[in-house]
Short mmCIF file of N, CA and C in Angstrom, two decimals:
data_model
loop_
_atom_site.label_atom_id
_atom_site.label_comp_id
_atom_site.label_asym_id
_atom_site.label_seq_id
_atom_site.Cartn_x
_atom_site.Cartn_y
_atom_site.Cartn_z
N MET A 1 92.29 -66.61 -57.98
CA MET A 1 92.82 -67.77 -58.60
C MET A 1 93.23 -67.42 -60.02
N ASP A 2 94.29 -67.98 -60.40
CA ASP A 2 94.87 -67.64 -61.70
C ASP A 2 94.55 -68.75 -62.70
N PHE A 3 93.86 -68.38 -63.80
CA PHE A 3 93.42 -69.37 -64.79
C PHE A 3 94.51 -69.67 -65.81
N THR A 4 95.54 -69.02 -65.80
CA THR A 4 96.60 -69.24 -66.77
C THR A 4 97.41 -70.49 -66.46
N GLN A 5 97.37 -70.93 -65.29
CA GLN A 5 98.17 -72.09 -64.92
C GLN A 5 97.37 -73.39 -64.99
N LEU A 6 96.16 -73.33 -65.37
CA LEU A 6 95.35 -74.53 -65.50
C LEU A 6 95.67 -75.25 -66.80
N PRO A 7 95.44 -76.56 -66.88
CA PRO A 7 95.74 -77.25 -68.14
C PRO A 7 94.88 -76.73 -69.28
N ALA A 8 95.27 -76.99 -70.51
CA ALA A 8 94.61 -76.44 -71.69
C ALA A 8 93.23 -77.05 -71.90
N ILE A 9 93.02 -78.24 -71.40
CA ILE A 9 91.71 -78.87 -71.60
C ILE A 9 90.66 -78.18 -70.77
N LEU A 10 91.06 -77.63 -69.65
CA LEU A 10 90.10 -76.94 -68.80
C LEU A 10 89.92 -75.49 -69.25
N THR A 11 90.87 -74.93 -69.87
CA THR A 11 90.76 -73.56 -70.37
C THR A 11 91.15 -73.56 -71.84
N PRO A 12 90.24 -74.02 -72.71
CA PRO A 12 90.59 -74.10 -74.12
C PRO A 12 90.71 -72.70 -74.73
N ASP A 13 91.49 -72.61 -75.74
CA ASP A 13 91.58 -71.32 -76.41
C ASP A 13 90.45 -71.17 -77.40
N LEU A 14 90.33 -70.05 -78.02
CA LEU A 14 89.19 -69.73 -78.85
C LEU A 14 89.14 -70.59 -80.11
N GLY A 15 90.19 -70.97 -80.70
CA GLY A 15 90.22 -71.79 -81.91
C GLY A 15 89.72 -73.20 -81.61
N LEU A 16 90.21 -73.73 -80.52
CA LEU A 16 89.76 -75.07 -80.15
C LEU A 16 88.28 -75.06 -79.83
N LEU A 17 87.83 -74.02 -79.18
CA LEU A 17 86.42 -73.89 -78.86
C LEU A 17 85.59 -73.82 -80.13
N PHE A 18 86.06 -73.10 -81.13
CA PHE A 18 85.34 -72.98 -82.40
C PHE A 18 85.21 -74.33 -83.08
N TRP A 19 86.31 -75.08 -83.17
CA TRP A 19 86.27 -76.38 -83.86
C TRP A 19 85.43 -77.40 -83.07
N MET A 20 85.48 -77.30 -81.79
CA MET A 20 84.63 -78.19 -80.99
C MET A 20 83.17 -77.86 -81.21
N LEU A 21 82.85 -76.58 -81.27
CA LEU A 21 81.48 -76.16 -81.51
C LEU A 21 81.05 -76.55 -82.91
N LEU A 22 81.90 -76.39 -83.90
CA LEU A 22 81.58 -76.78 -85.26
C LEU A 22 81.37 -78.29 -85.37
N ALA A 23 82.19 -79.10 -84.71
CA ALA A 23 82.04 -80.55 -84.74
C ALA A 23 80.74 -80.95 -84.04
N PHE A 24 80.49 -80.25 -82.93
CA PHE A 24 79.24 -80.54 -82.22
C PHE A 24 78.04 -80.23 -83.08
N LEU A 25 78.05 -79.10 -83.78
CA LEU A 25 76.92 -78.71 -84.63
C LEU A 25 76.75 -79.67 -85.80
N VAL A 26 77.85 -80.13 -86.38
CA VAL A 26 77.76 -81.08 -87.50
C VAL A 26 77.18 -82.40 -86.98
N VAL A 27 77.69 -82.90 -85.87
CA VAL A 27 77.19 -84.16 -85.31
C VAL A 27 75.72 -83.98 -84.92
N PHE A 28 75.41 -82.80 -84.30
CA PHE A 28 74.02 -82.55 -83.92
C PHE A 28 73.14 -82.45 -85.16
N GLY A 29 73.61 -81.83 -86.22
CA GLY A 29 72.83 -81.72 -87.46
C GLY A 29 72.58 -83.08 -88.08
N VAL A 30 73.63 -83.91 -88.15
CA VAL A 30 73.47 -85.25 -88.72
C VAL A 30 72.50 -86.06 -87.85
N LEU A 31 72.68 -85.97 -86.55
CA LEU A 31 71.77 -86.68 -85.66
C LEU A 31 70.35 -86.15 -85.80
N ALA A 32 70.21 -84.82 -85.90
CA ALA A 32 68.87 -84.25 -86.03
C ALA A 32 68.24 -84.66 -87.35
N LYS A 33 69.04 -84.75 -88.40
CA LYS A 33 68.51 -85.11 -89.72
C LYS A 33 68.20 -86.59 -89.81
N PHE A 34 69.09 -87.44 -89.32
CA PHE A 34 68.93 -88.88 -89.52
C PHE A 34 68.69 -89.66 -88.22
N GLY A 35 69.32 -89.34 -87.17
CA GLY A 35 69.27 -90.13 -85.94
C GLY A 35 68.01 -89.90 -85.12
N PHE A 36 67.71 -88.63 -84.87
CA PHE A 36 66.55 -88.34 -84.02
C PHE A 36 65.23 -88.83 -84.63
N PRO A 37 64.99 -88.62 -85.97
CA PRO A 37 63.73 -89.18 -86.51
C PRO A 37 63.65 -90.69 -86.38
N ALA A 38 64.79 -91.37 -86.56
CA ALA A 38 64.79 -92.83 -86.41
C ALA A 38 64.50 -93.21 -84.96
N ILE A 39 65.15 -92.46 -84.04
CA ILE A 39 64.92 -92.74 -82.61
C ILE A 39 63.48 -92.42 -82.24
N VAL A 40 62.98 -91.28 -82.73
CA VAL A 40 61.60 -90.89 -82.43
C VAL A 40 60.63 -91.91 -83.04
N ASN A 41 60.92 -92.35 -84.28
CA ASN A 41 60.07 -93.39 -84.90
C ASN A 41 60.08 -94.68 -84.09
N MET A 42 61.26 -95.08 -83.65
CA MET A 42 61.35 -96.29 -82.84
C MET A 42 60.60 -96.13 -81.52
N VAL A 43 60.73 -94.95 -80.91
CA VAL A 43 60.03 -94.71 -79.65
C VAL A 43 58.52 -94.70 -79.90
N ASP A 44 58.08 -94.06 -81.02
CA ASP A 44 56.66 -94.04 -81.37
C ASP A 44 56.15 -95.45 -81.65
N GLU A 45 56.92 -96.23 -82.42
CA GLU A 45 56.52 -97.61 -82.70
C GLU A 45 56.45 -98.42 -81.41
N ARG A 46 57.42 -98.22 -80.56
CA ARG A 46 57.42 -98.93 -79.28
C ARG A 46 56.21 -98.50 -78.43
N ASN A 47 55.90 -97.20 -78.47
CA ASN A 47 54.75 -96.68 -77.74
C ASN A 47 53.45 -97.26 -78.31
N LYS A 48 53.36 -97.31 -79.65
CA LYS A 48 52.18 -97.91 -80.30
C LYS A 48 52.08 -99.40 -79.95
N TYR A 49 53.24 -100.08 -79.98
CA TYR A 49 53.25 -101.50 -79.66
C TYR A 49 52.79 -101.73 -78.21
N ILE A 50 53.29 -100.90 -77.31
CA ILE A 50 52.89 -101.03 -75.90
C ILE A 50 51.41 -100.70 -75.74
N ASP A 51 50.94 -99.61 -76.39
CA ASP A 51 49.51 -99.27 -76.33
C ASP A 51 48.65 -100.39 -76.91
N ASP A 52 49.10 -100.91 -78.07
CA ASP A 52 48.36 -102.02 -78.70
C ASP A 52 48.37 -103.25 -77.79
N SER A 53 49.48 -103.53 -77.17
CA SER A 53 49.57 -104.67 -76.25
C SER A 53 48.67 -104.46 -75.04
N LEU A 54 48.67 -103.22 -74.52
CA LEU A 54 47.79 -102.92 -73.39
C LEU A 54 46.32 -103.06 -73.78
N ARG A 55 45.99 -102.55 -74.99
CA ARG A 55 44.61 -102.66 -75.48
C ARG A 55 44.23 -104.13 -75.65
N LYS A 56 45.13 -104.91 -76.26
CA LYS A 56 44.86 -106.34 -76.44
C LYS A 56 44.75 -107.05 -75.09
N ALA A 57 45.60 -106.68 -74.15
CA ALA A 57 45.53 -107.29 -72.82
C ALA A 57 44.21 -106.93 -72.15
N HIS A 58 43.79 -105.67 -72.31
CA HIS A 58 42.51 -105.25 -71.74
C HIS A 58 41.35 -106.01 -72.39
N GLU A 59 41.40 -106.15 -73.74
CA GLU A 59 40.37 -106.91 -74.44
C GLU A 59 40.38 -108.38 -73.99
N ALA A 60 41.58 -108.93 -73.85
CA ALA A 60 41.68 -110.32 -73.40
C ALA A 60 41.13 -110.46 -71.99
N GLN A 61 41.41 -109.46 -71.15
CA GLN A 61 40.89 -109.50 -69.79
C GLN A 61 39.36 -109.39 -69.80
N GLU A 62 38.81 -108.53 -70.68
CA GLU A 62 37.35 -108.42 -70.80
C GLU A 62 36.76 -109.73 -71.31
N ARG A 63 37.42 -110.31 -72.33
CA ARG A 63 36.93 -111.59 -72.85
C ARG A 63 37.00 -112.68 -71.78
N LEU A 64 38.05 -112.68 -71.00
CA LEU A 64 38.18 -113.65 -69.92
C LEU A 64 37.08 -113.45 -68.89
N ALA A 65 36.79 -112.17 -68.58
CA ALA A 65 35.70 -111.88 -67.64
C ALA A 65 34.37 -112.34 -68.24
N ASN A 66 34.17 -112.09 -69.54
CA ASN A 66 32.94 -112.54 -70.20
C ASN A 66 32.85 -114.06 -70.20
N ILE A 67 33.99 -114.71 -70.46
CA ILE A 67 34.00 -116.17 -70.47
C ILE A 67 33.70 -116.70 -69.07
N GLU A 68 34.26 -116.03 -68.05
CA GLU A 68 33.97 -116.45 -66.67
C GLU A 68 32.49 -116.26 -66.37
N LYS A 69 31.92 -115.12 -66.82
CA LYS A 69 30.50 -114.88 -66.60
C LYS A 69 29.67 -115.93 -67.34
N GLU A 70 30.06 -116.23 -68.59
CA GLU A 70 29.34 -117.26 -69.35
C GLU A 70 29.48 -118.62 -68.66
N GLY A 71 30.69 -118.90 -68.17
CA GLY A 71 30.90 -120.16 -67.45
C GLY A 71 30.02 -120.24 -66.22
N GLU A 72 29.95 -119.13 -65.48
CA GLU A 72 29.09 -119.10 -64.30
C GLU A 72 27.62 -119.27 -64.69
N SER A 73 27.23 -118.57 -65.77
CA SER A 73 25.82 -118.70 -66.20
C SER A 73 25.54 -120.12 -66.68
N ILE A 74 26.50 -120.73 -67.38
CA ILE A 74 26.32 -122.12 -67.83
C ILE A 74 26.25 -123.05 -66.62
N LEU A 75 27.11 -122.81 -65.63
CA LEU A 75 27.06 -123.63 -64.42
C LEU A 75 25.74 -123.44 -63.68
N GLN A 76 25.29 -122.17 -63.61
CA GLN A 76 24.01 -121.90 -62.94
C GLN A 76 22.87 -122.58 -63.70
N GLU A 77 22.91 -122.49 -65.03
CA GLU A 77 21.88 -123.13 -65.85
C GLU A 77 21.92 -124.65 -65.66
N ALA A 78 23.14 -125.20 -65.61
CA ALA A 78 23.27 -126.65 -65.40
C ALA A 78 22.73 -127.04 -64.01
N ARG A 79 23.02 -126.20 -63.01
CA ARG A 79 22.48 -126.48 -61.67
C ARG A 79 20.96 -126.43 -61.69
N GLU A 80 20.40 -125.42 -62.38
CA GLU A 80 18.94 -125.30 -62.45
C GLU A 80 18.34 -126.50 -63.18
N LYS A 81 18.98 -126.91 -64.29
CA LYS A 81 18.49 -128.08 -65.01
C LYS A 81 18.59 -129.33 -64.14
N GLN A 82 19.69 -129.45 -63.40
CA GLN A 82 19.85 -130.59 -62.51
C GLN A 82 18.75 -130.60 -61.46
N ALA A 83 18.49 -129.42 -60.89
CA ALA A 83 17.43 -129.33 -59.87
C ALA A 83 16.08 -129.66 -60.48
N GLN A 84 15.85 -129.18 -61.71
CA GLN A 84 14.57 -129.46 -62.39
C GLN A 84 14.45 -130.96 -62.67
N ILE A 85 15.53 -131.56 -63.15
CA ILE A 85 15.50 -133.00 -63.45
C ILE A 85 15.27 -133.80 -62.16
N LEU A 86 15.94 -133.39 -61.07
CA LEU A 86 15.73 -134.08 -59.80
C LEU A 86 14.30 -133.91 -59.31
N LYS A 87 13.75 -132.70 -59.51
CA LYS A 87 12.37 -132.45 -59.10
C LYS A 87 11.42 -133.31 -59.92
N GLU A 88 11.64 -133.36 -61.25
CA GLU A 88 10.79 -134.18 -62.12
C GLU A 88 10.92 -135.66 -61.75
N ALA A 89 12.15 -136.08 -61.44
CA ALA A 89 12.36 -137.49 -61.05
C ALA A 89 11.63 -137.79 -59.74
N ALA A 90 11.69 -136.84 -58.81
CA ALA A 90 10.98 -137.05 -57.53
C ALA A 90 9.47 -137.09 -57.77
N GLU A 91 8.98 -136.20 -58.65
CA GLU A 91 7.55 -136.20 -58.95
C GLU A 91 7.15 -137.52 -59.63
N SER A 92 7.98 -137.97 -60.57
CA SER A 92 7.70 -139.25 -61.24
C SER A 92 7.71 -140.39 -60.23
N ARG A 93 8.70 -140.38 -59.35
CA ARG A 93 8.80 -141.41 -58.33
C ARG A 93 7.55 -141.39 -57.45
N ASP A 94 7.15 -140.18 -57.02
CA ASP A 94 5.97 -140.07 -56.17
C ASP A 94 4.72 -140.54 -56.91
N ALA A 95 4.62 -140.18 -58.21
CA ALA A 95 3.46 -140.61 -58.99
C ALA A 95 3.44 -142.13 -59.13
N ILE A 96 4.61 -142.71 -59.38
CA ILE A 96 4.69 -144.18 -59.54
C ILE A 96 4.36 -144.85 -58.22
N VAL A 97 4.88 -144.31 -57.11
CA VAL A 97 4.58 -144.90 -55.80
C VAL A 97 3.10 -144.77 -55.50
N GLU A 98 2.52 -143.60 -55.78
CA GLU A 98 1.08 -143.40 -55.54
C GLU A 98 0.26 -144.36 -56.40
N GLN A 99 0.66 -144.49 -57.66
CA GLN A 99 -0.06 -145.40 -58.56
C GLN A 99 0.05 -146.84 -58.05
N ALA A 100 1.23 -147.23 -57.61
CA ALA A 100 1.41 -148.59 -57.09
C ALA A 100 0.59 -148.78 -55.82
N GLN A 101 0.53 -147.76 -54.97
CA GLN A 101 -0.28 -147.86 -53.76
C GLN A 101 -1.76 -147.98 -54.10
N GLN A 102 -2.20 -147.20 -55.09
CA GLN A 102 -3.61 -147.30 -55.51
C GLN A 102 -3.91 -148.69 -56.06
N LYS A 103 -3.00 -149.22 -56.88
CA LYS A 103 -3.20 -150.56 -57.41
C LYS A 103 -3.24 -151.59 -56.28
N ALA A 104 -2.33 -151.42 -55.31
CA ALA A 104 -2.30 -152.35 -54.17
C ALA A 104 -3.58 -152.25 -53.37
N ARG A 105 -4.07 -151.01 -53.14
CA ARG A 105 -5.33 -150.84 -52.42
C ARG A 105 -6.48 -151.50 -53.17
N ALA A 106 -6.53 -151.25 -54.50
CA ALA A 106 -7.61 -151.83 -55.31
C ALA A 106 -7.53 -153.36 -55.28
N GLU A 107 -6.32 -153.88 -55.42
CA GLU A 107 -6.15 -155.34 -55.40
C GLU A 107 -6.52 -155.89 -54.03
N GLY A 108 -6.11 -155.18 -52.96
CA GLY A 108 -6.46 -155.61 -51.61
C GLY A 108 -7.97 -155.58 -51.39
N ALA A 109 -8.62 -154.50 -51.88
CA ALA A 109 -10.08 -154.41 -51.74
C ALA A 109 -10.77 -155.52 -52.52
N ARG A 110 -10.25 -155.80 -53.74
CA ARG A 110 -10.83 -156.86 -54.56
C ARG A 110 -10.68 -158.21 -53.87
N LEU A 111 -9.47 -158.48 -53.35
CA LEU A 111 -9.25 -159.75 -52.65
C LEU A 111 -10.11 -159.83 -51.39
N LEU A 112 -10.26 -158.70 -50.68
CA LEU A 112 -11.10 -158.69 -49.49
C LEU A 112 -12.55 -158.95 -49.85
N ASP A 113 -13.02 -158.32 -50.94
CA ASP A 113 -14.40 -158.55 -51.39
C ASP A 113 -14.61 -160.00 -51.80
N GLU A 114 -13.64 -160.56 -52.53
CA GLU A 114 -13.74 -161.95 -52.94
C GLU A 114 -13.76 -162.87 -51.71
N ALA A 115 -12.90 -162.55 -50.72
CA ALA A 115 -12.85 -163.37 -49.51
C ALA A 115 -14.16 -163.27 -48.75
N LYS A 116 -14.73 -162.03 -48.66
CA LYS A 116 -16.01 -161.86 -47.97
C LYS A 116 -17.11 -162.63 -48.70
N ALA A 117 -17.10 -162.56 -50.03
CA ALA A 117 -18.11 -163.28 -50.81
C ALA A 117 -17.94 -164.79 -50.60
N ALA A 118 -16.71 -165.26 -50.61
CA ALA A 118 -16.47 -166.69 -50.40
C ALA A 118 -16.91 -167.10 -48.99
N ILE A 119 -16.59 -166.26 -48.00
CA ILE A 119 -17.01 -166.56 -46.63
C ILE A 119 -18.53 -166.58 -46.52
N GLU A 120 -19.18 -165.58 -47.14
CA GLU A 120 -20.65 -165.51 -47.11
C GLU A 120 -21.26 -166.74 -47.78
N GLN A 121 -20.67 -167.13 -48.90
CA GLN A 121 -21.18 -168.32 -49.61
C GLN A 121 -20.98 -169.57 -48.76
N GLU A 122 -19.79 -169.68 -48.15
CA GLU A 122 -19.54 -170.82 -47.28
C GLU A 122 -20.49 -170.80 -46.08
N LYS A 123 -20.76 -169.61 -45.55
CA LYS A 123 -21.67 -169.47 -44.42
C LYS A 123 -23.07 -169.93 -44.80
N LYS A 124 -23.54 -169.46 -45.97
CA LYS A 124 -24.88 -169.85 -46.44
C LYS A 124 -24.95 -171.36 -46.67
N ALA A 125 -23.88 -171.90 -47.26
CA ALA A 125 -23.85 -173.34 -47.51
C ALA A 125 -23.86 -174.09 -46.18
N ALA A 126 -23.09 -173.59 -45.20
CA ALA A 126 -23.05 -174.25 -43.89
C ALA A 126 -24.41 -174.16 -43.21
N ILE A 127 -25.06 -172.97 -43.27
CA ILE A 127 -26.39 -172.81 -42.66
C ILE A 127 -27.40 -173.73 -43.33
N ALA A 128 -27.34 -173.79 -44.66
CA ALA A 128 -28.27 -174.67 -45.38
C ALA A 128 -28.03 -176.13 -44.99
N ASP A 129 -26.76 -176.51 -44.87
CA ASP A 129 -26.43 -177.88 -44.48
C ASP A 129 -26.92 -178.17 -43.06
N ILE A 130 -26.70 -177.18 -42.17
CA ILE A 130 -27.15 -177.37 -40.78
C ILE A 130 -28.67 -177.46 -40.75
N ARG A 131 -29.37 -176.61 -41.50
CA ARG A 131 -30.84 -176.66 -41.54
C ARG A 131 -31.33 -178.02 -42.04
N GLN A 132 -30.66 -178.48 -43.08
CA GLN A 132 -31.06 -179.78 -43.62
C GLN A 132 -30.85 -180.86 -42.58
N GLN A 133 -29.70 -180.82 -41.89
CA GLN A 133 -29.42 -181.82 -40.87
C GLN A 133 -30.41 -181.70 -39.70
N VAL A 134 -30.71 -180.41 -39.31
CA VAL A 134 -31.67 -180.21 -38.22
C VAL A 134 -33.05 -180.71 -38.63
N ALA A 135 -33.44 -180.42 -39.86
CA ALA A 135 -34.75 -180.88 -40.34
C ALA A 135 -34.80 -182.40 -40.37
N THR A 136 -33.75 -182.99 -40.85
CA THR A 136 -33.70 -184.45 -40.91
C THR A 136 -33.77 -185.03 -39.51
N LEU A 137 -32.97 -184.44 -38.60
CA LEU A 137 -32.98 -184.92 -37.22
C LEU A 137 -34.36 -184.69 -36.57
N SER A 138 -34.95 -183.50 -36.87
CA SER A 138 -36.27 -183.21 -36.29
C SER A 138 -37.31 -184.21 -36.78
N VAL A 139 -37.26 -184.50 -38.07
CA VAL A 139 -38.22 -185.47 -38.61
C VAL A 139 -37.98 -186.84 -37.98
N GLU A 140 -36.74 -187.24 -37.88
CA GLU A 140 -36.43 -188.54 -37.28
C GLU A 140 -36.88 -188.59 -35.82
N ILE A 141 -36.61 -187.50 -35.07
CA ILE A 141 -37.02 -187.46 -33.65
C ILE A 141 -38.54 -187.46 -33.55
N ALA A 142 -39.18 -186.64 -34.39
CA ALA A 142 -40.64 -186.59 -34.35
C ALA A 142 -41.23 -187.95 -34.69
N GLU A 143 -40.63 -188.60 -35.67
CA GLU A 143 -41.13 -189.92 -36.06
C GLU A 143 -40.98 -190.90 -34.91
N LYS A 144 -39.83 -190.86 -34.23
CA LYS A 144 -39.61 -191.78 -33.11
C LYS A 144 -40.56 -191.44 -31.96
N VAL A 145 -40.76 -190.12 -31.70
CA VAL A 145 -41.65 -189.72 -30.61
C VAL A 145 -43.08 -190.13 -30.95
N LEU A 146 -43.51 -189.89 -32.16
CA LEU A 146 -44.87 -190.23 -32.56
C LEU A 146 -45.09 -191.74 -32.52
N ARG A 147 -44.12 -192.47 -32.93
CA ARG A 147 -44.27 -193.93 -32.91
C ARG A 147 -44.40 -194.41 -31.47
N GLN A 148 -43.61 -193.79 -30.63
CA GLN A 148 -43.67 -194.24 -29.24
C GLN A 148 -44.96 -193.78 -28.58
N ASN A 149 -45.44 -192.55 -28.87
CA ASN A 149 -46.63 -191.99 -28.24
C ASN A 149 -47.93 -192.53 -28.86
N LEU A 150 -47.88 -192.85 -30.10
CA LEU A 150 -49.11 -193.24 -30.79
C LEU A 150 -49.18 -194.76 -31.03
N ARG A 151 -48.91 -195.53 -30.05
CA ARG A 151 -48.96 -196.97 -30.22
C ARG A 151 -50.40 -197.50 -30.15
N ASP A 152 -51.19 -196.81 -29.51
CA ASP A 152 -52.58 -197.31 -29.44
C ASP A 152 -53.53 -196.21 -29.87
N ASP A 153 -54.84 -196.54 -30.00
CA ASP A 153 -55.86 -195.60 -30.49
C ASP A 153 -56.13 -194.51 -29.49
N LYS A 154 -56.10 -194.81 -28.25
CA LYS A 154 -56.43 -193.83 -27.24
C LYS A 154 -55.39 -192.72 -27.24
N SER A 155 -54.10 -192.98 -27.32
CA SER A 155 -53.06 -191.96 -27.34
C SER A 155 -53.15 -191.14 -28.62
N GLN A 156 -53.57 -191.73 -29.73
CA GLN A 156 -53.75 -190.97 -30.96
C GLN A 156 -54.89 -189.98 -30.81
N MET A 157 -55.98 -190.36 -30.19
CA MET A 157 -57.13 -189.49 -30.00
C MET A 157 -56.77 -188.36 -29.04
N ASP A 158 -56.01 -188.63 -28.01
CA ASP A 158 -55.59 -187.59 -27.07
C ASP A 158 -54.73 -186.54 -27.79
N LEU A 159 -53.84 -186.97 -28.65
CA LEU A 159 -52.98 -186.07 -29.41
C LEU A 159 -53.80 -185.21 -30.35
N ILE A 160 -54.76 -185.78 -31.03
CA ILE A 160 -55.62 -185.03 -31.96
C ILE A 160 -56.41 -183.99 -31.19
N ASP A 161 -56.95 -184.35 -30.02
CA ASP A 161 -57.72 -183.40 -29.21
C ASP A 161 -56.81 -182.24 -28.75
N ARG A 162 -55.65 -182.52 -28.32
CA ARG A 162 -54.74 -181.44 -27.88
C ARG A 162 -54.38 -180.51 -29.01
N MET A 163 -54.15 -181.02 -30.19
CA MET A 163 -53.83 -180.19 -31.35
C MET A 163 -55.00 -179.32 -31.75
N LEU A 164 -56.20 -179.89 -31.69
CA LEU A 164 -57.39 -179.10 -32.04
C LEU A 164 -57.62 -178.01 -31.00
N ASP A 165 -57.40 -178.31 -29.75
CA ASP A 165 -57.54 -177.30 -28.69
C ASP A 165 -56.53 -176.18 -28.89
N ALA A 166 -55.29 -176.53 -29.23
CA ALA A 166 -54.26 -175.52 -29.45
C ALA A 166 -54.55 -174.68 -30.68
N ALA A 167 -55.09 -175.30 -31.73
CA ALA A 167 -55.41 -174.59 -32.96
C ALA A 167 -56.57 -173.62 -32.74
N THR A 168 -57.60 -174.05 -31.98
CA THR A 168 -58.75 -173.18 -31.73
C THR A 168 -58.39 -172.10 -30.75
N ALA A 169 -57.43 -172.27 -29.90
CA ALA A 169 -57.02 -171.25 -28.92
C ALA A 169 -56.28 -170.11 -29.62
N ASN A 170 -55.64 -170.37 -30.64
CA ASN A 170 -54.88 -169.34 -31.37
C ASN A 170 -55.82 -168.65 -32.27
#
């Protein structure tokens, strides 16, 4: 293949090559002196910003995890307190119910004792009244029997003899 027939842009001559190389070196020198440090600084700042953002995100994630743990512990503590309060309330309720039952038993026993005493008193009064009535009736009957049996002297003497015989027999 013959390179002489190719366009000049594809086969530059030595002068053009020199000026292109010189322009490239000047542009590269200016970029190396001013552009690359600015680009490197921007890339470093961006890298620091990203690292700082990642660190802050990690810290925020840790804080969020800590807050979640604290929230769970607070919820657990609240549940425990709720259970304790419910337990204390149940114990108080049981104590109050037991105390009320004891008072009711004591009141029932007192009322039962009072009723028994009243019944016993009424019973004694009734027995005493019946005894008095029986005694009165016995005296009245005895008086009527004696009056009827002892109308004459002979029946009185027979009664006295029978009583003396009964007394001496015992």
